[in-house]
Coordinates of C-alpha atoms and ligand atoms in Angstrom, one line a residue:
M13 CA 18.1 -54.0 3.0
A14 CA 17.9 -51.4 0.2
N15 CA 15.4 -49.6 2.4
L16 CA 17.7 -49.7 5.3
N17 CA 20.5 -48.4 3.2
S18 CA 18.6 -45.5 1.8
S19 CA 17.2 -44.7 5.3
F20 CA 20.7 -44.6 6.6
L21 CA 21.9 -42.5 3.7
L22 CA 18.9 -40.1 4.3
F23 CA 19.8 -40.0 7.9
L24 CA 23.4 -39.3 7.1
S25 CA 22.7 -36.7 4.5
L26 CA 20.2 -34.9 6.7
N27 CA 22.8 -34.8 9.4
L28 CA 25.5 -33.6 7.0
F29 CA 23.0 -31.2 5.7
H30 CA 22.3 -29.8 9.2
I31 CA 25.9 -29.4 9.8
F32 CA 26.6 -27.6 6.6
H33 CA 23.4 -26.2 5.3
T34 CA 24.2 -22.8 6.9
A35 CA 26.5 -22.5 4.0
I36 CA 24.2 -23.3 1.1
A37 CA 22.3 -22.7 2.2
R38 CA -13.8 3.5 2.8
G39 CA -23.8 6.9 2.8
G40 CA -25.0 4.6 1.2
E41 CA -28.5 4.3 0.2
R42 CA -27.6 0.8 0.5
D43 CA -29.6 -1.2 3.0
S44 CA -26.9 -3.1 4.7
G45 CA -28.3 -3.0 8.2
F46 CA -25.9 -0.2 9.0
V47 CA -27.7 3.1 8.5
D48 CA -25.8 6.3 8.9
K49 CA -27.9 8.2 11.4
T50 CA -25.7 11.2 10.8
Y51 CA -25.7 10.7 7.1
A52 CA -28.2 13.4 6.1
A53 CA -26.8 15.8 8.6
S54 CA -23.2 15.5 7.6
G55 CA -23.5 17.3 4.3
R56 CA -20.8 15.0 3.0
H57 CA -23.3 12.5 1.9
L58 CA -26.3 14.7 0.9
F59 CA -28.0 13.2 -2.1
E60 CA -31.3 14.6 -3.4
E61 CA -33.2 13.4 -6.4
N62 CA -34.0 16.9 -7.6
H63 CA -30.4 17.6 -7.9
F64 CA -30.2 15.6 -11.1
Q65 CA -31.3 18.5 -13.4
K66 CA -29.1 20.9 -11.5
L67 CA -26.2 18.5 -11.8
N68 CA -26.6 18.1 -15.5
T69 CA -26.3 21.8 -15.9
L70 CA -23.3 21.8 -13.5
A71 CA -21.6 19.1 -15.5
H72 CA -20.9 21.7 -18.1
G73 CA -17.2 22.2 -18.2
Y74 CA -16.4 18.8 -16.6
M75 CA -14.9 16.0 -18.6
T76 CA -17.3 13.3 -19.7
N77 CA -16.1 9.8 -19.3
S78 CA -14.9 9.7 -22.9
D79 CA -13.2 13.1 -22.4
L80 CA -11.5 11.6 -19.4
E81 CA -10.3 8.6 -21.4
K82 CA -9.0 10.9 -24.1
A83 CA -7.2 13.1 -21.5
I84 CA -5.5 10.1 -20.0
K85 CA -4.3 8.9 -23.3
A86 CA -3.2 12.4 -24.3
F87 CA -1.3 12.6 -21.1
H88 CA 0.5 9.4 -21.9
G89 CA 1.1 10.4 -25.4
R90 CA 2.8 13.6 -24.2
C91 CA 4.6 12.1 -21.2
G92 CA 5.3 8.6 -22.2
H93 CA 8.8 8.7 -21.0
L94 CA 7.6 8.9 -17.4
S95 CA 4.3 7.2 -17.5
R96 CA 2.4 4.1 -18.3
I97 CA -1.4 3.7 -18.5
Y98 CA -3.3 0.5 -17.8
S99 CA -6.8 -0.5 -16.9
I100 CA -7.6 -2.4 -13.6
G101 CA -11.0 -3.6 -14.8
K102 CA -14.4 -2.2 -16.0
S103 CA -17.4 -0.6 -14.4
V104 CA -20.8 -2.2 -14.5
L105 CA -21.5 -0.5 -17.8
G106 CA -18.2 -1.5 -19.2
V107 CA -16.2 1.7 -18.8
P108 CA -12.5 0.9 -18.4
L109 CA -11.0 2.0 -15.0
W110 CA -7.9 3.7 -16.3
V111 CA -4.8 4.2 -14.2
M112 CA -1.8 6.5 -15.0
E113 CA 1.4 5.4 -13.4
I114 CA 4.0 8.1 -13.1
S115 CA 7.6 7.3 -12.4
N116 CA 11.0 7.5 -14.1
N117 CA 10.7 3.8 -14.5
P118 CA 7.0 3.1 -15.1
G119 CA 6.0 -0.5 -14.9
K120 CA 9.3 -1.7 -13.5
E121 CA 9.5 -3.2 -10.1
E122 CA 11.9 -1.2 -8.0
A123 CA 12.8 -0.9 -4.3
K124 CA 10.7 2.3 -4.1
P125 CA 7.5 3.1 -2.2
A126 CA 4.3 3.3 -4.3
F127 CA 1.3 5.7 -3.7
K128 CA -2.1 5.7 -5.2
F129 CA -4.8 8.4 -5.7
I130 CA -8.3 7.4 -6.4
G131 CA -10.9 10.0 -7.5
N132 CA -14.6 10.0 -8.1
V133 CA -15.4 7.1 -5.7
H134 CA -18.9 8.7 -5.4
G135 CA -20.3 9.5 -8.8
D136 CA -21.6 12.9 -7.8
E137 CA -18.2 14.0 -6.4
P138 CA -16.3 14.8 -9.6
V139 CA -13.7 17.3 -8.4
G140 CA -11.1 14.6 -7.7
R141 CA -11.1 13.3 -11.3
E142 CA -10.4 16.7 -12.6
L143 CA -7.7 17.5 -10.1
L144 CA -5.9 14.2 -10.7
L145 CA -5.5 15.0 -14.4
L146 CA -4.2 18.4 -13.5
L147 CA -1.8 16.7 -11.0
A148 CA -0.5 14.2 -13.6
N149 CA 0.1 16.9 -16.2
W150 CA 1.8 19.2 -13.6
L151 CA 4.2 16.5 -12.6
C152 CA 5.1 15.8 -16.2
D153 CA 5.6 19.5 -17.0
N154 CA 7.7 20.2 -13.9
Y155 CA 9.9 17.1 -13.9
M156 CA 13.5 18.2 -13.7
K157 CA 12.3 21.8 -13.1
N158 CA 10.7 21.6 -9.7
P159 CA 12.4 19.7 -7.0
L160 CA 9.2 18.2 -5.6
A161 CA 8.1 17.0 -9.0
T162 CA 11.5 15.5 -9.6
L163 CA 11.6 13.8 -6.3
I164 CA 8.2 12.2 -6.8
V165 CA 8.9 11.0 -10.3
D166 CA 12.4 9.7 -9.4
K167 CA 11.7 8.1 -6.0
V168 CA 8.0 7.1 -6.0
H169 CA 5.8 5.1 -8.2
L170 CA 2.6 7.2 -8.3
H171 CA -0.5 5.4 -9.5
I172 CA -3.6 7.6 -10.3
L173 CA -7.1 6.2 -10.9
P174 CA -9.1 9.4 -11.7
S175 CA -12.4 7.7 -11.7
M176 CA -13.4 4.6 -9.7
N177 CA -17.1 5.2 -10.5
P178 CA -17.5 6.4 -14.1
D179 CA -21.1 5.0 -14.2
G180 CA -22.1 7.0 -11.1
F181 CA -20.6 10.1 -12.7
S182 CA -22.5 9.7 -16.0
L183 CA -25.7 8.9 -14.0
R184 CA -25.0 11.9 -11.7
R185 CA -25.4 9.9 -8.6
R186 CA -23.5 8.6 -5.6
G187 CA -23.6 4.9 -6.2
N188 CA -22.6 2.9 -9.3
A189 CA -24.9 1.7 -12.1
K190 CA -26.4 -0.7 -9.7
G191 CA -27.0 2.0 -7.1
I192 CA -24.4 0.6 -4.7
D193 CA -22.2 2.9 -2.7
L194 CA -18.7 1.7 -3.5
N195 CA -17.4 3.0 -0.3
R196 CA -19.6 0.5 1.6
D197 CA -18.8 -2.4 -0.6
F198 CA -15.5 -3.6 1.0
P199 CA -15.2 -6.4 3.6
D200 CA -15.5 -5.0 7.1
Q201 CA -13.3 -5.7 10.1
F202 CA -16.1 -5.7 12.6
F203 CA -19.2 -7.0 10.8
P204 CA -19.8 -9.8 8.4
M205 CA -20.7 -7.8 5.3
N206 CA -19.6 -7.9 1.7
D207 CA -17.8 -11.1 2.4
D208 CA -19.0 -12.8 -0.7
F209 CA -16.5 -11.9 -3.4
N210 CA -19.0 -12.8 -6.2
K211 CA -21.6 -10.3 -4.9
R212 CA -19.2 -7.5 -4.8
Q213 CA -19.4 -4.7 -7.5
P214 CA -16.9 -4.9 -10.4
E215 CA -15.4 -1.6 -9.4
T216 CA -14.7 -2.9 -5.9
K217 CA -13.3 -6.1 -7.2
A218 CA -11.0 -4.2 -9.4
I219 CA -9.6 -2.3 -6.5
M220 CA -9.2 -5.4 -4.4
N221 CA -7.4 -7.3 -7.2
W222 CA -5.2 -4.3 -7.8
L223 CA -3.9 -4.5 -4.3
K224 CA -3.2 -8.1 -4.7
E225 CA -0.9 -7.4 -7.5
M226 CA 0.6 -4.1 -6.4
R227 CA 2.0 -3.0 -3.1
F228 CA 1.2 0.5 -2.0
T229 CA 2.7 2.1 1.0
A230 CA 0.0 4.8 1.2
S231 CA -2.9 6.2 -0.7
A232 CA -5.8 8.7 -0.7
S233 CA -9.3 8.7 -2.1
L234 CA -10.8 12.1 -3.1
H235 CA -14.3 13.1 -2.1
G236 CA -16.4 16.2 -1.9
G237 CA -19.0 17.7 0.4
A238 CA -16.7 18.8 3.2
L239 CA -13.2 20.1 3.7
V240 CA -11.3 17.7 5.9
A241 CA -8.7 14.9 5.9
N242 CA -10.2 11.8 7.3
Y243 CA -8.2 8.9 8.7
P244 CA -8.9 5.4 10.2
W245 CA -10.8 3.9 11.8
D246 CA -13.9 4.7 9.9
G247 CA -16.0 2.2 11.9
T248 CA -16.3 1.2 15.6
E249 CA -16.9 -2.2 17.0
D250 CA -20.0 -1.2 18.9
K251 CA -21.3 1.1 16.2
S252 CA -20.9 4.1 18.4
K253 CA -19.9 7.5 17.0
S254 CA -16.7 8.0 18.8
Y255 CA -13.0 8.3 18.3
Y256 CA -11.6 4.9 17.4
A257 CA -7.9 4.9 17.0
C258 CA -6.1 2.4 14.8
P259 CA -2.7 1.1 15.8
D260 CA -1.0 3.7 13.6
D261 CA -3.1 6.6 14.9
E262 CA 0.0 8.8 15.2
A263 CA 1.2 8.2 11.7
F264 CA -2.2 8.8 10.3
R265 CA -2.6 12.0 12.2
Y266 CA 0.7 13.1 10.9
M267 CA -0.3 12.3 7.3
A268 CA -3.7 14.0 7.7
K269 CA -2.1 17.1 9.2
L270 CA 0.5 17.2 6.4
Y271 CA -2.4 17.4 4.0
S272 CA -4.5 20.0 5.9
H273 CA -1.6 22.3 6.7
S274 CA -0.3 22.3 3.1
H275 CA -3.8 23.1 1.9
H276 CA -5.0 26.7 1.2
N277 CA -7.3 26.7 4.3
M278 CA -8.3 23.2 5.3
S279 CA -6.4 23.5 8.6
R280 CA -8.4 26.6 9.5
S281 CA -11.6 24.6 9.6
K282 CA -14.2 25.6 12.2
E283 CA -15.8 22.2 12.2
F284 CA -12.7 20.1 12.5
E285 CA -9.7 20.8 14.6
E286 CA -6.7 21.4 12.4
G287 CA -8.9 20.2 9.4
I288 CA -8.5 16.5 10.3
T289 CA -10.8 13.9 11.7
N290 CA -10.9 10.3 12.8
G291 CA -13.6 8.7 10.6
A292 CA -15.6 7.1 13.4
H293 CA -15.5 10.3 15.4
W294 CA -17.1 12.1 12.5
Y295 CA -19.6 9.4 11.8
P296 CA -18.9 5.6 11.6
I297 CA -19.2 3.8 8.3
Y298 CA -18.8 0.1 7.5
G299 CA -17.5 -1.6 4.5
G300 CA -15.4 1.4 3.5
M301 CA -12.3 1.4 1.3
Q302 CA -10.0 3.2 3.7
D303 CA -10.0 0.7 6.6
W304 CA -9.8 -2.1 4.2
N305 CA -6.7 -0.7 2.7
Y306 CA -5.0 -0.5 6.0
I307 CA -6.1 -3.8 7.3
Y308 CA -5.9 -6.0 4.2
G309 CA -3.8 -4.1 1.8
G310 CA -0.9 -3.0 4.0
C311 CA -1.6 0.5 2.7
F312 CA -2.1 3.7 4.8
E313 CA -5.1 5.3 3.2
L314 CA -6.7 8.7 3.9
T315 CA -10.2 9.8 2.7
L316 CA -9.8 13.4 1.6
E317 CA -12.9 15.7 1.4
I318 CA -11.5 18.4 -0.9
S319 CA -14.4 20.8 -1.5
D320 CA -17.5 21.8 0.6
N321 CA -19.4 21.8 -2.6
K322 CA -19.7 18.4 -4.1
W323 CA -20.2 19.6 -7.6
P324 CA -18.9 23.2 -7.9
P325 CA -19.1 25.1 -11.2
A326 CA -16.3 24.1 -13.5
N327 CA -14.7 27.5 -13.5
E328 CA -13.8 26.9 -9.8
L329 CA -11.8 23.8 -10.6
R330 CA -8.5 25.7 -11.3
M331 CA -8.8 27.4 -7.9
I332 CA -9.5 24.2 -6.1
W333 CA -6.5 22.6 -7.8
Q334 CA -4.4 25.5 -6.5
F335 CA -5.8 25.0 -3.0
N336 CA -4.9 21.3 -3.0
K337 CA -1.8 21.2 -5.1
M338 CA 0.8 21.5 -2.4
S339 CA -1.1 19.1 -0.2
M340 CA -1.2 16.4 -2.9
L341 CA 2.5 16.8 -3.6
D342 CA 3.5 16.9 0.0
L343 CA 1.5 13.8 0.8
V344 CA 3.1 11.7 -2.0
A345 CA 6.5 13.1 -1.2
S346 CA 6.1 12.2 2.5
L347 CA 6.7 8.5 1.5
V348 CA 10.3 9.3 0.8
K349 CA 10.8 12.4 3.1
S350 CA 9.9 10.4 6.3
G351 CA 9.6 7.0 7.6
V352 CA 12.0 4.0 7.7
H353 CA 12.9 2.2 4.6
G354 CA 15.2 -0.7 3.7
R355 CA 15.8 -4.1 2.4
I356 CA 16.1 -7.5 4.1
F357 CA 18.6 -10.2 3.1
S358 CA 19.6 -13.6 4.3
S359 CA 23.1 -13.9 5.7
D360 CA 23.7 -17.3 4.3
C361 CA 23.1 -16.8 0.6
G362 CA 22.5 -13.0 0.5
E363 CA 19.1 -13.5 -1.1
P364 CA 16.4 -10.9 -0.6
L365 CA 14.0 -12.1 2.2
P366 CA 10.3 -11.0 2.1
A367 CA 10.3 -10.7 5.8
S368 CA 7.8 -8.8 8.0
I369 CA 8.5 -5.5 9.7
A370 CA 6.9 -4.6 12.9
I371 CA 7.4 -1.8 15.4
K372 CA 7.4 -2.5 19.1
G373 CA 4.2 -1.2 20.7
I374 CA 2.3 -0.9 17.3
N375 CA 0.1 -3.9 16.5
Y376 CA 0.6 -3.7 12.8
T377 CA 2.9 -5.6 10.5
I378 CA 4.0 -4.8 7.0
K379 CA 5.6 -7.2 4.6
A380 CA 8.7 -6.5 2.5
S381 CA 8.1 -7.1 -1.2
E382 CA 8.4 -10.7 -2.4
R383 CA 11.1 -10.2 -5.0
L384 CA 13.2 -7.2 -3.9
A385 CA 12.4 -7.5 -0.2
D386 CA 12.2 -3.7 0.2
Y387 CA 10.0 -2.2 2.9
H388 CA 8.7 1.3 3.5
R389 CA 7.2 2.1 6.9
L390 CA 5.6 5.5 7.8
L391 CA 6.6 6.7 11.2
V392 CA 6.3 10.0 13.1
P393 CA 9.4 12.2 13.4
G394 CA 10.9 12.9 16.8
Q395 CA 10.3 9.6 18.3
Q396 CA 12.2 6.5 19.1
Y397 CA 11.1 3.1 17.6
E398 CA 12.2 -0.5 17.9
V399 CA 12.1 -1.9 14.4
M400 CA 11.8 -5.7 14.2
A401 CA 12.4 -7.9 11.1
T402 CA 10.9 -11.4 11.3
M403 CA 11.0 -14.3 8.9
P404 CA 10.1 -18.0 9.6
G405 CA 13.3 -20.0 9.7
Y406 CA 15.4 -16.9 10.6
K407 CA 16.4 -15.2 13.7
T408 CA 14.4 -12.1 14.4
R409 CA 16.5 -8.9 14.4
T410 CA 15.6 -5.7 16.3
T411 CA 17.1 -2.3 16.0
T412 CA 16.3 0.9 17.8
I413 CA 16.0 4.1 15.7
V414 CA 15.3 7.7 16.6
M415 CA 13.3 9.3 13.8
G416 CA 14.5 12.8 13.0
D417 CA 13.1 15.1 10.3
E418 CA 14.8 12.9 7.7
P419 CA 13.9 9.5 6.4
M420 CA 16.0 6.6 7.5
T421 CA 17.3 3.6 5.8
V422 CA 17.7 0.4 7.8
D423 CA 18.7 -2.8 6.0
F424 CA 18.5 -6.1 7.8
I425 CA 20.6 -9.2 7.3
L426 CA 18.9 -12.2 9.0
E427 CA 20.7 -15.3 10.1
P428 CA 19.0 -18.7 9.6
D429 CA 17.7 -20.2 12.8
F430 CA 18.9 -23.8 13.3
S431 CA 17.4 -24.3 16.6
L432 CA 15.5 -27.7 16.8
S433 CA 12.0 -26.3 16.5
S434 CA 12.6 -24.3 13.3
S435 CA 15.3 -26.5 11.6
F436 CA 12.7 -28.1 9.4
L437 CA 11.0 -24.9 8.4
P438 CA 11.6 -24.0 4.8
N439 CA 14.3 -21.5 4.5
H440 CA 15.1 -19.6 1.3
C441 CA 18.4 -21.1 0.6
S442 CA 18.3 -24.4 2.2
N443 CA 14.9 -25.4 0.7
R444 CA 16.4 -25.7 -2.8
S445 CA 19.5 -27.6 -1.8
S446 CA 17.6 -30.0 0.5
L447 CA 15.3 -30.8 -2.4
K448 CA 18.3 -31.6 -4.6
I449 CA 19.6 -34.0 -2.0
F450 CA 16.2 -35.7 -1.6
K451 CA 15.9 -36.1 -5.4
L452 CA 19.3 -37.7 -5.5
I453 CA 18.5 -40.1 -2.7
S454 CA 15.4 -41.4 -4.4
K455 CA 17.4 -42.5 -7.3
P456 CA 18.8 -46.1 -7.4
H457 CA 22.4 -45.2 -7.8
L458 CA 23.2 -45.0 -4.2
Q459 CA 26.9 -45.0 -4.6
V460 CA 26.8 -42.0 -7.0
S461 CA 24.3 -40.3 -4.6
L462 CA 26.6 -40.8 -1.7
T463 CA 29.5 -39.3 -3.6
L464 CA 27.4 -36.4 -4.7
V465 CA 26.2 -35.8 -1.1
L466 CA 29.7 -35.8 0.1
I467 CA 30.8 -33.4 -2.7
L468 CA 27.8 -31.2 -1.9
A469 CA 28.7 -31.3 1.8
F470 CA 32.3 -30.3 1.0
L471 CA 31.0 -27.4 -1.2
C472 CA 28.7 -26.4 1.7
F473 CA 31.6 -26.4 4.0
L474 CA 33.6 -24.2 1.7
M475 CA 30.7 -21.9 1.2
K476 CA 30.0 -21.7 4.8
R477 CA 33.5 -20.6 5.5
K478 CA 33.1 -17.9 2.8
A479 CA 29.6 -17.0 4.2
I480 CA 31.1 -16.6 7.7
V481 CA 33.8 -14.3 6.3
N482 CA 31.2 -12.3 4.4
H483 CA 28.9 -12.4 7.3
F484 CA 31.4 -10.6 9.5
K485 CA 32.0 -8.1 6.7
V486 CA 28.3 -7.2 6.5
R487 CA 27.6 -7.6 10.1
K488 CA 29.1 -4.2 10.9
S489 CA 26.3 -2.6 8.9
V490 CA 23.6 -4.8 10.3
G491 CA 21.1 -2.8 12.4
Q492 CA 23.0 0.4 11.7
R493 CA 21.1 3.3 10.4
R494 CA 22.1 5.7 7.7
V495 CA 20.1 8.8 6.9
S496 CA 19.5 8.9 3.2
A497 CA 19.6 12.1 1.4
V498 CA 16.5 12.8 -0.7
Ligands
LIG27 C1 -11.5 28.3 2.4 O1 -11.5 29.2 1.3 C2 -12.6 29.2 0.4 C3 -12.3 30.1 -0.8 O2 -11.7 31.3 -0.4 C4 -13.9 29.6 1.2 O3 -15.0 29.5 0.3 C5 -14.0 28.6 2.4 O4 -15.2 29.0 3.2 C6 -12.8 28.6 3.2 N1 -12.9 27.6 4.2 C7 -12.4 27.7 5.5 C8 -12.6 26.6 6.4 O5 -11.8 28.7 5.8
LIG28 C1 -3.5 -7.1 17.2 O1 -4.4 -6.9 16.2 C2 -5.2 -8.1 15.8 C3 -6.0 -7.8 14.6 O2 -5.3 -7.3 13.6 C4 -6.0 -8.5 17.0 O3 -6.6 -9.8 16.7 C5 -5.1 -8.7 18.2 O4 -5.9 -9.1 19.4 C6 -4.3 -7.5 18.5 N1 -3.3 -7.7 19.6 C7 -3.2 -6.9 20.6 C8 -2.1 -7.3 21.6 O5 -3.8 -5.8 20.8
LIG29 C1 10.5 -24.7 -1.0 O1 10.3 -25.8 -1.9 C2 8.9 -26.0 -2.1 C3 8.8 -27.3 -2.9 O2 9.3 -27.2 -4.2 C4 8.3 -24.8 -2.8 O3 6.9 -25.0 -3.0 C5 8.5 -23.6 -1.9 O4 7.9 -22.4 -2.6 C6 10.0 -23.4 -1.6 N1 10.1 -22.3 -0.6 C7 11.0 -21.4 -0.7 C8 11.0 -20.4 0.5 O5 11.7 -21.3 -1.6
LIG30 ZN1 -17.7 10.7 -1.1

């Protein structure tokens, strides 16, 4: 009898609830089975044992690992108001992998895009680590003086890892202390390799864990041995050396060209048209960091080959920095000077919804951030796109935008979907309130429960009315686009 009563009450409250809950509602020497046939020929990955002595001499003028750590700390000491430093893990030999974050609100979660630069992935390609310290210091010195520096510091969270492979650097070799090419140590989309997390190198693990914690809209890793901006895919399904386009080929070509054309002479390359290349078209690699970032990290990553000479004399570093400076700045700034950005909210309780954003015709989805529900999607100017926001338990919303030369802001307000099939799906607002009701029902005081259910139902009713009124207020802005001034 008591069971019957509580079932009835459950039935009643579920129904009441349904009626009202709208209201509350990227050559390795590594033998992985994938040998780069073009490896030796490419120049990019030339590694000769007898280079060691030469490289030791060449290292003169470059920062040692401890110099680098000091330079990072000195930067922070000087520019603490717009920076934070943290380590994402340690190399095999225990060297901390220091990151400098540059922003006017370092360490704070904000509805802004984030960019990361990773240098020295290959131990014998040290130009990047030097340039990245120059970049950080330039931003600090030019904040509030140079518009591009100010824009980057104010509107982007820039994370800089000058050396991903400090052990390889001190050993003057490509791989890490274990001789593993870190740019072949990531899980691969086509072939089962590096799938065992425990066998992965600590430097690789550090990057993978970093991407679990932090959302990056785009990134670039810095290499040497060529002069070209390389974009995904890096590998092909049939291991052939051929152009293999990823879903965002156009956006990647746009980013890569932005880099090559802002560079001193990268775009005038004789080897690569406009100074850019599809990775697999140049030569396919597997287990690389670049493709992994795009597939698993939601991050658009380029692999930048910034000097023909892997280890140029240190007195050329300033010149190489000047050649790459505008490219680096323009690439980071492109996150806020182009693309579509916005936040997603629920119409019922106004809470931020970590929904997914997809573009019709592009098989790639990005997720809005968990807490602030902001999203940042790179797109190519001069084209029309259908932007779609989806969240389980909510009705999908689509809006058409025409990208001009300016970035766009499109906020979405999603309505809960109460159609039968999805009515039991957890929904951000209703979840909590339904739990409350279930808890009440499980208690013995049925009378009290019933009263509370009715009071809740009445409150729901009042809130729903208010939500409807609010809904119509905000609705006008739903799907509308405003061009933000940056
Ligand atoms: C770019 O300029 C550098 C320095 O002037 C030169 O060594 C290099 O060969 C040039 N590369 C191209 C592709 O023009
Ligand atoms: C979309 O990409 C996924 C892999 O991310 C693939 O499994 C799927 O077949 C693709 N869909 C289409 C329609 O190309
Ligand atoms: C819904 O409630 C369950 C149970 O407490 C919880 O684990 C889940 O994270 C909640 N979902 C949302 C979207 O709040
Ligand atoms: Zn490299």
